[in-house]
Amino acid sequence: MTDLLRNVLMGLGCLGLLWLGSCAMIGAGTAVVVSKSSEKVGKWYEKEELKQHNERDNKAAAYHEHSDYNADYYENYED
């Protein structure tokens, strides 16, 4: 009878270790997924920030006043 009780307790202990190991593996997998997704989000954010910066610069460079056109004309086409 004591052998049966000892075997049952050893089986429960092994199940406990198996449960603990599976939780550790799930936690490690979650950490890897979070790390990878944060890298992707960071890269996406940098691209979006660069795109917005370029759009602002392009709009600023495309804006000309009448005096800009006159200066360009007199510098380049005056004989």
Tab-separated table of C-alpha atoms in Angstrom:
chain	number	residue	atom	x	y	z
A	1	MET	CA	0.000	0.000	0.000
A	2	THR	CA	2.837	2.375	0.775
A	3	ASP	CA	4.340	1.688	-2.646
A	4	LEU	CA	1.080	2.692	-4.309
A	5	LEU	CA	0.879	5.884	-2.232
A	6	ARG	CA	4.519	6.708	-2.985
A	7	ASN	CA	3.976	6.149	-6.726
A	8	VAL	CA	0.872	8.345	-6.724
A	9	LEU	CA	2.734	11.150	-4.937
A	10	MET	CA	5.680	10.836	-7.336
A	11	GLY	CA	3.260	10.998	-10.267
A	12	LEU	CA	1.668	14.159	-8.836
A	13	GLY	CA	5.119	15.655	-8.328
A	14	CYS	CA	6.074	14.907	-11.932
A	15	LEU	CA	2.821	16.471	-13.121
A	16	GLY	CA	3.646	19.551	-11.061
A	17	LEU	CA	7.085	19.782	-12.661
A	18	LEU	CA	5.545	19.307	-16.092
A	19	TRP	CA	3.029	22.073	-15.366
A	20	LEU	CA	5.784	24.397	-14.153
A	21	GLY	CA	7.907	23.677	-17.233
A	22	SER	CA	5.021	24.310	-19.603
A	23	CYS	CA	4.280	27.636	-17.910
A	24	ALA	CA	7.932	28.623	-18.268
A	25	MET	CA	7.878	27.718	-21.970
A	26	ILE	CA	4.693	29.708	-22.537
A	27	GLY	CA	6.211	32.681	-20.729
A	28	ALA	CA	9.410	32.497	-22.786
A	29	GLY	CA	7.406	32.251	-26.006
A	30	THR	CA	5.349	35.266	-25.016
A	31	ALA	CA	8.495	37.259	-24.298
A	32	VAL	CA	9.902	36.401	-27.734
A	33	VAL	CA	6.664	37.394	-29.473
A	34	VAL	CA	6.477	40.699	-27.618
A	35	SER	CA	10.109	41.457	-28.452
A	36	LYS	CA	9.656	40.730	-32.164
A	37	SER	CA	6.452	42.751	-32.409
A	38	SER	CA	7.990	45.723	-30.606
A	39	GLU	CA	10.876	45.697	-33.112
A	40	LYS	CA	8.408	45.710	-36.001
A	41	VAL	CA	6.384	48.524	-34.467
A	42	GLY	CA	9.558	50.533	-33.873
A	43	LYS	CA	10.661	50.142	-37.497
A	44	TRP	CA	7.185	51.069	-38.753
A	45	TYR	CA	7.144	54.169	-36.539
A	46	GLU	CA	10.558	55.287	-37.810
A	47	LYS	CA	9.403	54.885	-41.428
A	48	GLU	CA	6.218	56.851	-40.770
A	49	GLU	CA	8.129	59.604	-38.990
A	50	LEU	CA	10.601	59.861	-41.886
A	51	LYS	CA	7.746	59.929	-44.392
A	52	GLN	CA	5.999	62.762	-42.541
A	53	HIS	CA	9.278	64.665	-42.259
A	54	ASN	CA	9.862	64.301	-46.000
A	55	GLU	CA	6.314	65.446	-46.773
A	56	ARG	CA	6.774	68.565	-44.633
A	57	ASP	CA	10.084	69.345	-46.321
A	58	ASN	CA	8.638	68.770	-49.787
A	59	LYS	CA	5.718	71.097	-49.051
A	60	ALA	CA	8.087	73.750	-47.744
A	61	ALA	CA	10.344	73.397	-50.787
A	62	ALA	CA	7.381	73.570	-53.182
A	63	TYR	CA	6.144	76.860	-51.743
A	64	HIS	CA	7.418	79.849	-53.711
A	65	GLU	CA	6.516	83.486	-53.554
A	66	HIS	CA	6.410	85.819	-56.514
A	67	SER	CA	9.731	87.330	-55.481
A	68	ASP	CA	11.332	83.871	-55.672
A	69	TYR	CA	10.288	83.530	-59.308
A	70	ASN	CA	11.568	87.022	-60.130
A	71	ALA	CA	14.922	86.317	-58.466
A	72	ASP	CA	15.224	83.036	-60.363
A	73	TYR	CA	14.394	84.736	-63.650
A	74	TYR	CA	16.821	87.581	-63.209
A	75	GLU	CA	19.629	85.291	-62.039
A	76	ASN	CA	19.316	82.689	-64.760
A	77	TYR	CA	17.761	84.347	-67.799
A	78	GLU	CA	18.967	87.895	-67.747
A	79	ASP	CA	21.183	88.750	-70.707
